[in-house]
Coordinates of C-alpha atoms in Angstrom, one line a residue:
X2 CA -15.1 6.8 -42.8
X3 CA -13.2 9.8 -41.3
X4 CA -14.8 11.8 -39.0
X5 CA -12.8 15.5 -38.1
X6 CA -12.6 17.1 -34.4
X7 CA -11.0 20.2 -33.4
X8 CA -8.8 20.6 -30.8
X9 CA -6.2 23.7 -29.5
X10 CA -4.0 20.4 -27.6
X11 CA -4.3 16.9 -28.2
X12 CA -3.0 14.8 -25.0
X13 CA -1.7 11.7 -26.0
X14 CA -2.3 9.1 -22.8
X15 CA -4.7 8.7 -20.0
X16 CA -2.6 8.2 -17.0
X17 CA -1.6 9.9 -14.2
X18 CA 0.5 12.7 -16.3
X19 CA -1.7 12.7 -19.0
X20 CA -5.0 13.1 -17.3
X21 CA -3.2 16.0 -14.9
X22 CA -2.4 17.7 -18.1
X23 CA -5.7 17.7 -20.0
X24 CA -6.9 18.8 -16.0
X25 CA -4.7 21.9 -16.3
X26 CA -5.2 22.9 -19.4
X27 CA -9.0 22.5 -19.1
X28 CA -8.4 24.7 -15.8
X29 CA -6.8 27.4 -17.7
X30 CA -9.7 27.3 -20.4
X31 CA -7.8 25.5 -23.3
X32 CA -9.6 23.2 -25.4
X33 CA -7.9 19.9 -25.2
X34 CA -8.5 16.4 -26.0
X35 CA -7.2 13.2 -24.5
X36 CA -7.1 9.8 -25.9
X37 CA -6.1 6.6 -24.5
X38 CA -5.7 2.9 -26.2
X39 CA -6.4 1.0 -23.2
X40 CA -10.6 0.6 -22.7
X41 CA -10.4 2.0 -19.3
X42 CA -8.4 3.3 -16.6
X43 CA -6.3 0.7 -14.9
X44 CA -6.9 -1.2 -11.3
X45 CA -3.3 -1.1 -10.7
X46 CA -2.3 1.1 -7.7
X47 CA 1.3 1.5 -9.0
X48 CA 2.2 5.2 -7.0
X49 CA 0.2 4.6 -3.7
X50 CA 0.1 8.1 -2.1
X51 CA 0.4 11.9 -2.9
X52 CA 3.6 13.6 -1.7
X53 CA 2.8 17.0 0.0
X54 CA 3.8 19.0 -3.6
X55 CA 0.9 17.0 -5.5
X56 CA -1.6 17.9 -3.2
X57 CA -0.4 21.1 -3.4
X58 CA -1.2 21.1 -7.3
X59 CA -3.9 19.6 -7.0
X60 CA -5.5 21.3 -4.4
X61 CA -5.6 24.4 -6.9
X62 CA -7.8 22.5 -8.9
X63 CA -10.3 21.9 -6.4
X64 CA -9.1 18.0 -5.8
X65 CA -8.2 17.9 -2.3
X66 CA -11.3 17.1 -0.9
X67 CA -12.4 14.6 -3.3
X68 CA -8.9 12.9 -2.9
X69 CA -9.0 13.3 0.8
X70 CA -12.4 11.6 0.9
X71 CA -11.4 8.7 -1.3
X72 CA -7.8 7.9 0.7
X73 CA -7.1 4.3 1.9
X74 CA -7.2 3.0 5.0
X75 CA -3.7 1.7 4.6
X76 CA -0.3 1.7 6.5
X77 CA 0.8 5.7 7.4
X78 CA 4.6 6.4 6.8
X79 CA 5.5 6.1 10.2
X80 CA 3.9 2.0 10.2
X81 CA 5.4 1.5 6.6
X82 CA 7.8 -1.6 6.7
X83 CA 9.6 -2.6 3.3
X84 CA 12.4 -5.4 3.7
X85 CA 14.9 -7.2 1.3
X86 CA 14.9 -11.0 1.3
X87 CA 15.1 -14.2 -0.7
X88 CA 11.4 -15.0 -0.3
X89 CA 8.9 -13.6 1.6
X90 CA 9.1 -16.6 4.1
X91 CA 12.5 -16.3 4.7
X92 CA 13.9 -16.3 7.4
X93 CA 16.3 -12.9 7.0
X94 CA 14.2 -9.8 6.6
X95 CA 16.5 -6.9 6.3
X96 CA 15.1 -3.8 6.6
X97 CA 14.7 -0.9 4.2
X98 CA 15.3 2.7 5.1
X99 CA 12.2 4.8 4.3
X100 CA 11.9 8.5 4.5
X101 CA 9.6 10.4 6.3
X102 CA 9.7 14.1 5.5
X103 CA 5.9 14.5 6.8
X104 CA 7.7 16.4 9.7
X105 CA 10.1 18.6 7.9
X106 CA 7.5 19.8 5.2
X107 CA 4.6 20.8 7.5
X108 CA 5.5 23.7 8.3
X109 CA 6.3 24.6 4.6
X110 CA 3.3 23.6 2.8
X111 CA -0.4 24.0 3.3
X112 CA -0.7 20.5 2.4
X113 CA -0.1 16.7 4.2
X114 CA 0.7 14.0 2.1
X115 CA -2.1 11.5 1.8
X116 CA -2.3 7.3 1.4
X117 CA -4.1 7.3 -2.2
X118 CA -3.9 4.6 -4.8
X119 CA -2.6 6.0 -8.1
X120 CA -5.7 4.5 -10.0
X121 CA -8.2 5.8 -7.6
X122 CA -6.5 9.8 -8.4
X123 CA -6.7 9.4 -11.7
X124 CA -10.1 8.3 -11.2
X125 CA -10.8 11.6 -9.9
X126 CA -8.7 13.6 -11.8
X127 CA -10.9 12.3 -15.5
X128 CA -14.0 13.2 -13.9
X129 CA -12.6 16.5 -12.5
X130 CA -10.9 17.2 -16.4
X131 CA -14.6 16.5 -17.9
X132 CA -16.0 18.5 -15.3
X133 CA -13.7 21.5 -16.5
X134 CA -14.8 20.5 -20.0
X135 CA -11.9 18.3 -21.5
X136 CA -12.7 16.0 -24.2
X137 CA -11.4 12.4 -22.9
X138 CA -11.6 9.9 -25.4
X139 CA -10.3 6.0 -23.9
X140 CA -9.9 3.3 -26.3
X141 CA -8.6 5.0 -28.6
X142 CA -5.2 5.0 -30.0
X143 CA -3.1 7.2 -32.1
X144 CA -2.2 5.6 -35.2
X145 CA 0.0 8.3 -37.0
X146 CA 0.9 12.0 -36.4
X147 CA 2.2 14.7 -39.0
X148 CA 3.2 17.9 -38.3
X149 CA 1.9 20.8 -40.9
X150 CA 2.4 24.6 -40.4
X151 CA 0.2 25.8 -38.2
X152 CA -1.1 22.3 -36.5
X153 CA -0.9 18.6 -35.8
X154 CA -2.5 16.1 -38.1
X155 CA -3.0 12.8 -35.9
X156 CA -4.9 9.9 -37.1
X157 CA -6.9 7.9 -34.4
X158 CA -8.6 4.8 -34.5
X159 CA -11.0 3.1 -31.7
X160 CA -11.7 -0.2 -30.6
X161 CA -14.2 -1.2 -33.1
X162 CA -11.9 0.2 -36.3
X163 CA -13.5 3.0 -36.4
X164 CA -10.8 5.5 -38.0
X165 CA -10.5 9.5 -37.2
X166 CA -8.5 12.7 -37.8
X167 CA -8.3 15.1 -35.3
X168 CA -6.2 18.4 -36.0
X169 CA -5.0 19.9 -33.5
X170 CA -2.9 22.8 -32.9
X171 CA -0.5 20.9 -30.4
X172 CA 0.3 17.6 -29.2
X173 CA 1.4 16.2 -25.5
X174 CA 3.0 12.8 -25.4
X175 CA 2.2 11.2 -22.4
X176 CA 2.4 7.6 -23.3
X177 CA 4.5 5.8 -21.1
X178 CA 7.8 5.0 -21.2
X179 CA 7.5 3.0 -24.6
X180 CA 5.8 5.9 -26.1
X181 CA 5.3 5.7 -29.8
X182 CA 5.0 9.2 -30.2
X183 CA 8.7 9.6 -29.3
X184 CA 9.6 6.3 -31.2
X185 CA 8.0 8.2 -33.8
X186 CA 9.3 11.8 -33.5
X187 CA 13.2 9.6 -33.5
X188 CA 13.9 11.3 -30.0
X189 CA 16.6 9.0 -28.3
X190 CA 16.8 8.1 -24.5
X191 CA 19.9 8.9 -22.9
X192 CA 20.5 7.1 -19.4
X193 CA 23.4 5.0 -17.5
X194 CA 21.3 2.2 -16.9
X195 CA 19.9 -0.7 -19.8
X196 CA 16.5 -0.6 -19.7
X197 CA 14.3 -3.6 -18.5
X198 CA 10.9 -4.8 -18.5
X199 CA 8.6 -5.1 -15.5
X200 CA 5.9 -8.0 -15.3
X201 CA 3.1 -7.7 -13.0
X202 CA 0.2 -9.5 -11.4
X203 CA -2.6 -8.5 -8.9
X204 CA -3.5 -11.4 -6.7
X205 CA -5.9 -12.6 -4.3
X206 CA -3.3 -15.2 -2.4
X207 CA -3.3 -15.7 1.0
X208 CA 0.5 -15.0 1.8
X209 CA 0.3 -14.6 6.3
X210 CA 1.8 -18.3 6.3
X211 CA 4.7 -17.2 4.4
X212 CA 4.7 -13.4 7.0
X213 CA 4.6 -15.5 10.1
X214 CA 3.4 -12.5 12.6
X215 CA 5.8 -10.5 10.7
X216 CA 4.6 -7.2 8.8
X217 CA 5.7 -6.2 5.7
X218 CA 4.0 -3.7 3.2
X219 CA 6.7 -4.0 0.4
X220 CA 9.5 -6.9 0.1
X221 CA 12.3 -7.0 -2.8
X222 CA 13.0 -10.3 -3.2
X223 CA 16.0 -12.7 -4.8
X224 CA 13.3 -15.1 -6.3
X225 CA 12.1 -16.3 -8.0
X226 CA 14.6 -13.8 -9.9
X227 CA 16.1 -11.3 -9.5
X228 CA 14.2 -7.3 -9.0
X229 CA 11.2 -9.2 -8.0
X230 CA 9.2 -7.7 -5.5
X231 CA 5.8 -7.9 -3.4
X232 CA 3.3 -5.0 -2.7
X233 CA 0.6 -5.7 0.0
X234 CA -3.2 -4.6 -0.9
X235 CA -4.1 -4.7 2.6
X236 CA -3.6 -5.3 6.4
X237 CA -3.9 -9.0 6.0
X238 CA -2.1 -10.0 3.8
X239 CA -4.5 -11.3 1.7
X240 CA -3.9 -9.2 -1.7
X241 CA -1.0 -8.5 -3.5
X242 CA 0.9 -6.6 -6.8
X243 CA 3.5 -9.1 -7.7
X244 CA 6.6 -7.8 -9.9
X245 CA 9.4 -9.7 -11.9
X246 CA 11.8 -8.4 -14.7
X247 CA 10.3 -10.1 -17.6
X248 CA 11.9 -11.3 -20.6
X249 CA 11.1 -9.0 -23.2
X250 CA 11.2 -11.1 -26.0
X251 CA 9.5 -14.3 -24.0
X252 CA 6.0 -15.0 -24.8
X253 CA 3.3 -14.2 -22.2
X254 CA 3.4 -16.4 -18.9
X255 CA -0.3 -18.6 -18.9
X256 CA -2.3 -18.4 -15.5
X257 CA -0.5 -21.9 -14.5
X258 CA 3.1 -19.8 -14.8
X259 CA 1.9 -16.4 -13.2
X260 CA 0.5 -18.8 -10.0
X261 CA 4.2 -20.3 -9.5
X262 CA 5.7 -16.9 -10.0
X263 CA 3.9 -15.7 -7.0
X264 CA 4.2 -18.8 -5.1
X265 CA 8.2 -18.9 -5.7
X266 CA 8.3 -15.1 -4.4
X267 CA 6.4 -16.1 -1.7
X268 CA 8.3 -19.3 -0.8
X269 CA 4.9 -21.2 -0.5
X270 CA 5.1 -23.3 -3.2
X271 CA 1.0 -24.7 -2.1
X272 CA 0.0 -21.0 -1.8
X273 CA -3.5 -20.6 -3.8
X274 CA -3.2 -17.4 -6.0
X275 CA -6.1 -16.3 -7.9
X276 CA -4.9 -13.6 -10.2
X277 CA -7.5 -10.2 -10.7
X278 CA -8.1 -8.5 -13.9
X279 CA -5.7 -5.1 -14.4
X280 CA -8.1 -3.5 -16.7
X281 CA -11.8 -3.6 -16.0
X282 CA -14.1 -4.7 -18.5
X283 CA -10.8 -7.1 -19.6
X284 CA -9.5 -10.2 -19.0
X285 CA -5.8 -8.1 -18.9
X286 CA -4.2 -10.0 -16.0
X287 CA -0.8 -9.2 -17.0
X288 CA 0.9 -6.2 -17.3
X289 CA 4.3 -5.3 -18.2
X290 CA 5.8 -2.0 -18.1
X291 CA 9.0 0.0 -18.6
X292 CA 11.6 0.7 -16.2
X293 CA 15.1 1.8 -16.4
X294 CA 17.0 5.5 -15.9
X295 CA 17.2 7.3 -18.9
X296 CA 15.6 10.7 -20.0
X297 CA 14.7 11.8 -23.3
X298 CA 17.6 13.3 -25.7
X299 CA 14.8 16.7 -26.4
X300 CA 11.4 17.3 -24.8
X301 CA 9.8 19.0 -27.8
X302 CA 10.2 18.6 -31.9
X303 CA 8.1 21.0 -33.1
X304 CA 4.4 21.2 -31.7
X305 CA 4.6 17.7 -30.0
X306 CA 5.5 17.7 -26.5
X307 CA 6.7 15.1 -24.2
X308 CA 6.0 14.8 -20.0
X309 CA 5.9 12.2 -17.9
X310 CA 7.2 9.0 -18.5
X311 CA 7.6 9.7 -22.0
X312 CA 10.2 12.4 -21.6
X313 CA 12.3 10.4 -18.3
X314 CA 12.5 7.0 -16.6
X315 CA 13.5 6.1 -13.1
X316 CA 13.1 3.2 -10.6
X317 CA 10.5 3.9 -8.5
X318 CA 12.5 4.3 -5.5
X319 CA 11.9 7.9 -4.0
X320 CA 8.4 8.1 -5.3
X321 CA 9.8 10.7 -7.8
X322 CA 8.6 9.5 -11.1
X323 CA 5.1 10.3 -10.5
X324 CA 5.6 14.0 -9.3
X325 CA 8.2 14.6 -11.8
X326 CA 5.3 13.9 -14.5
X327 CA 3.0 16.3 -12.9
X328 CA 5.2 18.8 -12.5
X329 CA 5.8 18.3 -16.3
X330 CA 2.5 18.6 -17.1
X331 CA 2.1 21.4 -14.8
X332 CA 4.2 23.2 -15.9
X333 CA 3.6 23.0 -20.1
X334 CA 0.0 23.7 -19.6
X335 CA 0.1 27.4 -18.4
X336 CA 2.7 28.0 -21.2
X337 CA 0.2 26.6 -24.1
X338 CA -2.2 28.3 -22.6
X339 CA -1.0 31.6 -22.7
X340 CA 0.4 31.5 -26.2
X341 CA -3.2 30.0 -27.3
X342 CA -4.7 32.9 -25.7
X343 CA -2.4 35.4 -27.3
X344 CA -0.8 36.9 -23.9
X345 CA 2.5 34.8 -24.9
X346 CA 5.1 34.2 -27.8
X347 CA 5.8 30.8 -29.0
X348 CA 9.4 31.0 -27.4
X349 CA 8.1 30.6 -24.0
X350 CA 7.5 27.2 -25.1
X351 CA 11.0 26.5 -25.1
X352 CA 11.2 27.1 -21.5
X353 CA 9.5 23.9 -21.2
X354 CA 12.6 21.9 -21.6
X355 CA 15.2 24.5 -20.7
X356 CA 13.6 24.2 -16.6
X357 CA 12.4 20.5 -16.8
X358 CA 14.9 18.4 -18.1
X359 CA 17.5 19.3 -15.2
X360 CA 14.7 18.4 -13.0
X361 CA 14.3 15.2 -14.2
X362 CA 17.9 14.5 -14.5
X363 CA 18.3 15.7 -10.5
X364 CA 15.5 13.2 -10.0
X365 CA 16.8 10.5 -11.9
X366 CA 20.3 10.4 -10.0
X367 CA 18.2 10.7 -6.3
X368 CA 16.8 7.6 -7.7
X369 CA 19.4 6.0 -8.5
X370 CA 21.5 6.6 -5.0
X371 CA 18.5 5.0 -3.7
X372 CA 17.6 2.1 -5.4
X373 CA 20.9 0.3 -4.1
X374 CA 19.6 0.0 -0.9
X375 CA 16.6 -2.0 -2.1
X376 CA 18.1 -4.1 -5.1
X377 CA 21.8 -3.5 -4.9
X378 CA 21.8 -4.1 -8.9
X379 CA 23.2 -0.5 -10.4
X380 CA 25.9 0.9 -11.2
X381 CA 27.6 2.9 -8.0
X382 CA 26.8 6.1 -8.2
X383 CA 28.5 9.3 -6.3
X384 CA 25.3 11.2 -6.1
X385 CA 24.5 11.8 -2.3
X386 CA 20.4 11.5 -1.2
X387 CA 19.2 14.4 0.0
X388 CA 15.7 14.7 1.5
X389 CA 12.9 13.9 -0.4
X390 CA 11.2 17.3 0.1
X391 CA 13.9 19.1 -1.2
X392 CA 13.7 16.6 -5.0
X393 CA 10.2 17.6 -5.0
X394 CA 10.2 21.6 -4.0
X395 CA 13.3 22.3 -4.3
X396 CA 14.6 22.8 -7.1
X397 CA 15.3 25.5 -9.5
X398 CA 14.1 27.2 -13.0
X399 CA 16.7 29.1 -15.4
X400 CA 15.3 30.4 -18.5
X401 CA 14.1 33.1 -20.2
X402 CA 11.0 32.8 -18.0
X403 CA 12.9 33.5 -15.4
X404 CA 14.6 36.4 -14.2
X405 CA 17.4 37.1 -11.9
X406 CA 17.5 33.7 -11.2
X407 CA 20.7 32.0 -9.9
X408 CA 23.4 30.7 -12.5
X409 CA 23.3 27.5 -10.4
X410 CA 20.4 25.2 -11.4
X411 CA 21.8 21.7 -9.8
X412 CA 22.2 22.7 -6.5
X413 CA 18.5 22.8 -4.8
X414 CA 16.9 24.6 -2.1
X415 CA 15.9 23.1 1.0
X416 CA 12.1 23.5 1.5
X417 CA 12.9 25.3 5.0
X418 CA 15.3 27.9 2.7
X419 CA 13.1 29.1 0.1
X420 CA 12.3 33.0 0.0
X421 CA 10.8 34.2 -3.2
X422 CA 14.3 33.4 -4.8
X423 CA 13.3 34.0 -9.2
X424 CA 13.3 30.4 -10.4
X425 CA 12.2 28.8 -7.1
X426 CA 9.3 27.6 -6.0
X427 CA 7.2 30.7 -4.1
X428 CA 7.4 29.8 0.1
X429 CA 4.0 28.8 1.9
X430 CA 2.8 31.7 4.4
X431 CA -0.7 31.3 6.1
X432 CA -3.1 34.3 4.9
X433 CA -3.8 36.0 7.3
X434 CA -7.5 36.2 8.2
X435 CA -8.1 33.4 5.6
X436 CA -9.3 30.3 7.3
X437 CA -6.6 28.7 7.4
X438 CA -5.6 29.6 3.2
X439 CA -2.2 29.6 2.2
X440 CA -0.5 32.0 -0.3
X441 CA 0.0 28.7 -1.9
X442 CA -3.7 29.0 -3.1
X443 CA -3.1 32.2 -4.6
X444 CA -1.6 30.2 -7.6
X445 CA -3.1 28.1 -10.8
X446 CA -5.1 30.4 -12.5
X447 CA -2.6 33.8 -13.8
X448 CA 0.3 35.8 -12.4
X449 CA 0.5 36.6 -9.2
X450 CA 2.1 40.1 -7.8
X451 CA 2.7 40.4 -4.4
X452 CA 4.2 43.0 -2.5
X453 CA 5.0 44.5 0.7
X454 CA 2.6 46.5 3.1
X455 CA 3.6 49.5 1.6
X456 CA 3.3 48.6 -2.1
X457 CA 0.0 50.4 -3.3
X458 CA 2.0 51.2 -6.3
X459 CA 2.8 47.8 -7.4
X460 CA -0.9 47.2 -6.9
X461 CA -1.9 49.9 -8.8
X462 CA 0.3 49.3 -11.5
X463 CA -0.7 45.6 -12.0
X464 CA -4.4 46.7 -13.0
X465 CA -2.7 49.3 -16.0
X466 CA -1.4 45.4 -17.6
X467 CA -2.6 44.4 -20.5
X468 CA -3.1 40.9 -19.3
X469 CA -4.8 40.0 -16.0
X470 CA -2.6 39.7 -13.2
X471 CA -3.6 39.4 -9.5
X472 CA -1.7 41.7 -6.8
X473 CA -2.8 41.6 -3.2
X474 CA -0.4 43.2 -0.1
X475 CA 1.0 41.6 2.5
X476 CA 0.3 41.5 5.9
X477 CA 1.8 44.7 7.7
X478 CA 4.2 43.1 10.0
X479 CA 6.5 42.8 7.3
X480 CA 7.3 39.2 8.2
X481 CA 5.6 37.5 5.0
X482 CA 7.4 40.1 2.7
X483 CA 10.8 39.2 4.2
X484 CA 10.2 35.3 3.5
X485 CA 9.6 36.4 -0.3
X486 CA 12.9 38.6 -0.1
X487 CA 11.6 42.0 -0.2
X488 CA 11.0 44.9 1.8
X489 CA 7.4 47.2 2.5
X490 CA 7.7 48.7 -0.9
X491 CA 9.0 45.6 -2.4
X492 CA 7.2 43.0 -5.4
X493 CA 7.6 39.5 -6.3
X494 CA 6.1 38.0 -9.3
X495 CA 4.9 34.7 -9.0
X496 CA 3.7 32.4 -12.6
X497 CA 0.6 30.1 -12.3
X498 CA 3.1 27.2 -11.7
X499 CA 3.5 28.6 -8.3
X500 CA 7.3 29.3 -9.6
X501 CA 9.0 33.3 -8.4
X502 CA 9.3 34.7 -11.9
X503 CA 11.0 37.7 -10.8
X504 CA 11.8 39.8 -8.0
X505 CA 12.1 43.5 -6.9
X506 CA 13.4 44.1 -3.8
X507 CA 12.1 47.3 -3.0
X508 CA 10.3 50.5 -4.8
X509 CA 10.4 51.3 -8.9
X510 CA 10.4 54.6 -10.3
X511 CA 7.9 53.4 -13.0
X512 CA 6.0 50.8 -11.3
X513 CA 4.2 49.7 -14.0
X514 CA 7.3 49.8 -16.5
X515 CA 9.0 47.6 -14.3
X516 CA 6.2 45.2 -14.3
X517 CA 5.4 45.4 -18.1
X518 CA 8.9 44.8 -19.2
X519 CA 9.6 42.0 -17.1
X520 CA 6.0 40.5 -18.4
X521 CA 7.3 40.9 -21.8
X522 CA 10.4 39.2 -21.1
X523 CA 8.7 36.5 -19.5
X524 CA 6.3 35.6 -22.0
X525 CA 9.1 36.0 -24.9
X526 CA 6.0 38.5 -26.2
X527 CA 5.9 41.8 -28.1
X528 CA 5.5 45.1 -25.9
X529 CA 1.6 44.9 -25.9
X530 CA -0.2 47.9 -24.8
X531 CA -1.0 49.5 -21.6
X532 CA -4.3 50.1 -20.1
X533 CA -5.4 53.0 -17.7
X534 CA -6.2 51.8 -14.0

């Protein structure tokens, strides 16, 4: 029997993206429900620590403490050793450049980055969703989804067979990189590189035989074929994520086969291997998952959305894959909520795709440039690397949620460069007075207006807006305006992503003109009203 929910947005996976998503939009009060097929969340770490830009998000959603508190006691990025060899016991370990950009972001973020397994953070980001009242639903999978005027139509069905239909009045894909609802919305991938499939084990094997006194937290290896790799658990050496391209129209390996995967990689071919459930409450020991370079032709058709892996693949050099989802996800969720809550038109929903598909393109060719080092298996590629900070922070928005921004949108900003430039992401500055609070904190919730020490008018003109928006000054020696481009009598607009929106310089003749005509534009809405102060 059918049974009917109600939902504003219907989020479509329960992983790292898709859990962020339902987070934010619960954060900006938007109903929302999630719904997974798997039965629960899974025990592979996958991404194993959050880059400076994620904690940044995900501070403003009151997760930094709980993710501080729950971080691993694991190798820190200036112990990390990754090496390419035949087998883990060869002899040859070459060794793989790693970047650490802890010491050129710290002074341009409030935030460290922090050793975190992926599975433990979305741990904390479900209960944190629920907490903000999301609806998350695992073991459940979308069967079919229709598109109506005025809403969704999906059709969900649980473990048990019980069937449902849920309309909502959008839909976020965040379903992996095999998503069905892309498959289903006909939305090709378009990439330089085939994709291939990824099979993985977590073991209990003890591999210090094969290490010899050496460390080594990641090894890509040559066997036992090719893209096979090892992940260490631990500091002993004693628990490992195995990886192999997988034949993706072979059956699925038996126990006996997984155990002389591992031991080939290895090169211990006596090795005991004991291989761990992926999903608890399963028997799941194998996993396979997705991974090429491609992103997706279009990020929306119609009120479906896609983020995440769903919209743009990479290899998972650079960490960028992840972040890239967030920042999807991020980014969509203040958009839907301000058209469900009226203060926006549905075009600013095109925005989505007009600033984040360059993004994930950028990110994709980063990826690419450095993924030779570690495989040597792609096509050569004439994109240079540029600092990992600068994929993550620095890059830039043109749309029509953007304005003044530069015509440019491929060349990024270095972190150390940014300065309240419309379409980049808003510089850190300490508040002062603040306990050690960032103007970085200031975003999440609404708009943000800040101006110079001299720019009472902009203040006073944000409280005539129809729509709340938060102005505060800055601090009178004038050096926290300057980093935000403008002078004492100056404003810079800032969205809830955290992204300039636009900028003015210095003083208005109509204040609050100024400000309601660039909100208008913005938010692709009609001329609303104004209020009196």
């Amino acid at each position: 029997m059918l049974q009917s929910h109600d939902t504003e947005v219907l989020v479509v996976g329960g992983g790292l993206t898709g859990l962020s998503c339902a987070l934010f939009l619960a954060r900006h009060g938007v109903r929302c429900t999630l719904v997974e097929r798997h039965p629960d969340l899974l025990s592979h770490p996958r991404q194993r620590s959050l880059v400076p830009r994620l904690m940044e998000i995900y501070r403003q959603v009151g997760l930094e403490p709980r993710i501080r508190e729950n971080r691993v006691d694991f190798a820190s990025s200036a112990e990390y050793v990754a090496v390419r060899a035949e087998t883990l016991a060869g002899t040859r370990h070459l060794p793989v450049d790693q970047q650490d950009d802890a010491a050129r972001t710290a002074a341009f973020s409030p935030c460290s980055g922090t050793p975190i397994d992926q599975n433990r953070v979305e741990d904390l980001l479900r209960t944190r969703a629920r907490e903000l009242g999301a609806r998350i639903r695992f073991g459940t999978e979308v069967r079919d989804l229709s598109q109506h005027e005025g809403g969704v139509e999906a059709h969900l069905r649980d473990l048990d067979g019980t069937g449902h239909r849920l309309l909502a009045r959008y839909v976020v894909a965040a379903d992996g990189g095999r998503s069905s609802v892309r498959h289903g919305l006909g939305i090709p991938m378009d990439g330089p590189v085939d994709f291939f499939r990824l099979l993985t084990l977590m073991v209990d094997a003890d591999l210090r035989p094969a290490l010899a006194g050496r460390t080594v937290h990641m090894a890509f290896l040559e066997r036992p074929r090719p893209r096979t790799y090892l992940m260490a658990l631990d500091r002993t050496g004693q628990r490992w994520v195995f990886g192999t391209t997988d034949d993706p129209d072979g059956a699925e390996p038996d126990e006996d086969e997984c155990v002389e995967l591992v031991r080939a990689a290895a090169g211990l071919p006596e090795a005991r291997v004991t291989l761990r459930p992926q999903i608890p409450g399963t028997a799941r020991t194998v996993l396979r998952f997705e991974v090429g370079a491609a992103v997706a032709a279009a990020y929306r058709k119609g009120r479906v959305f896609l983020i995440g892996d769903a919209a743009h693949l990479m290899p998972p050099t650079g960490g960028f894959g992840g972040v890239v989802g967030v920042e999807d996800a991020h980014n969509l969720a203040w958009k839907l909520a301000a058209v469900v809550h009226g203060h926006a038109g549905e075009r600013l929903l095109d925005t989505y795709e007009d600033e984040r598909r360059p993004v994930a393109e950028f990110a994709l060719r980063q990826a690419l440039a450095r993924y030779r080092s570690r495989l040597e298996r792609l096509p050569v590629t004439d994109e240079v690397p540029v600092d990992r900070s600068t994929v993550m922070m620095g890059h830039r928005y043109r749309s029509t949620a953007v304005i003044g921004g530069a015509s440019d949108v491929t060349a990024p900003v270095e972190v150390s460069c940014l300065c309240g430039e419309p379409g980049t992401r808003a510089p850190h500055l300490p508040l002062a007075g603040s306990g050690g609070r960032s103007t970085i904190d200031l975003y999440g919730d609404r708009f943000v207006l800040l101006t110079g020490h001299d720019g009472q008018d902009w203040v006073a003109a944000a409280g005539r807006l129809p729509m709340p928006v938060t102005a505060r000054r800055l601090e009178i020696d004038g050096a926290a305006a300057a980093r935000h481009g403008i002078g004492p009598k100056g404003a810079v607009l800032v969205r809830p992503d955290g992204f300039v929106a636009w900028r003015s310089p210095g003083p208005a003749a109509d204040p609050t003109a100024e400000l309601l005509a660039a909100l208008t534009a913005i938010l692709s809405a009609p001329p609303p009203g104004i209020g009196t102060a």
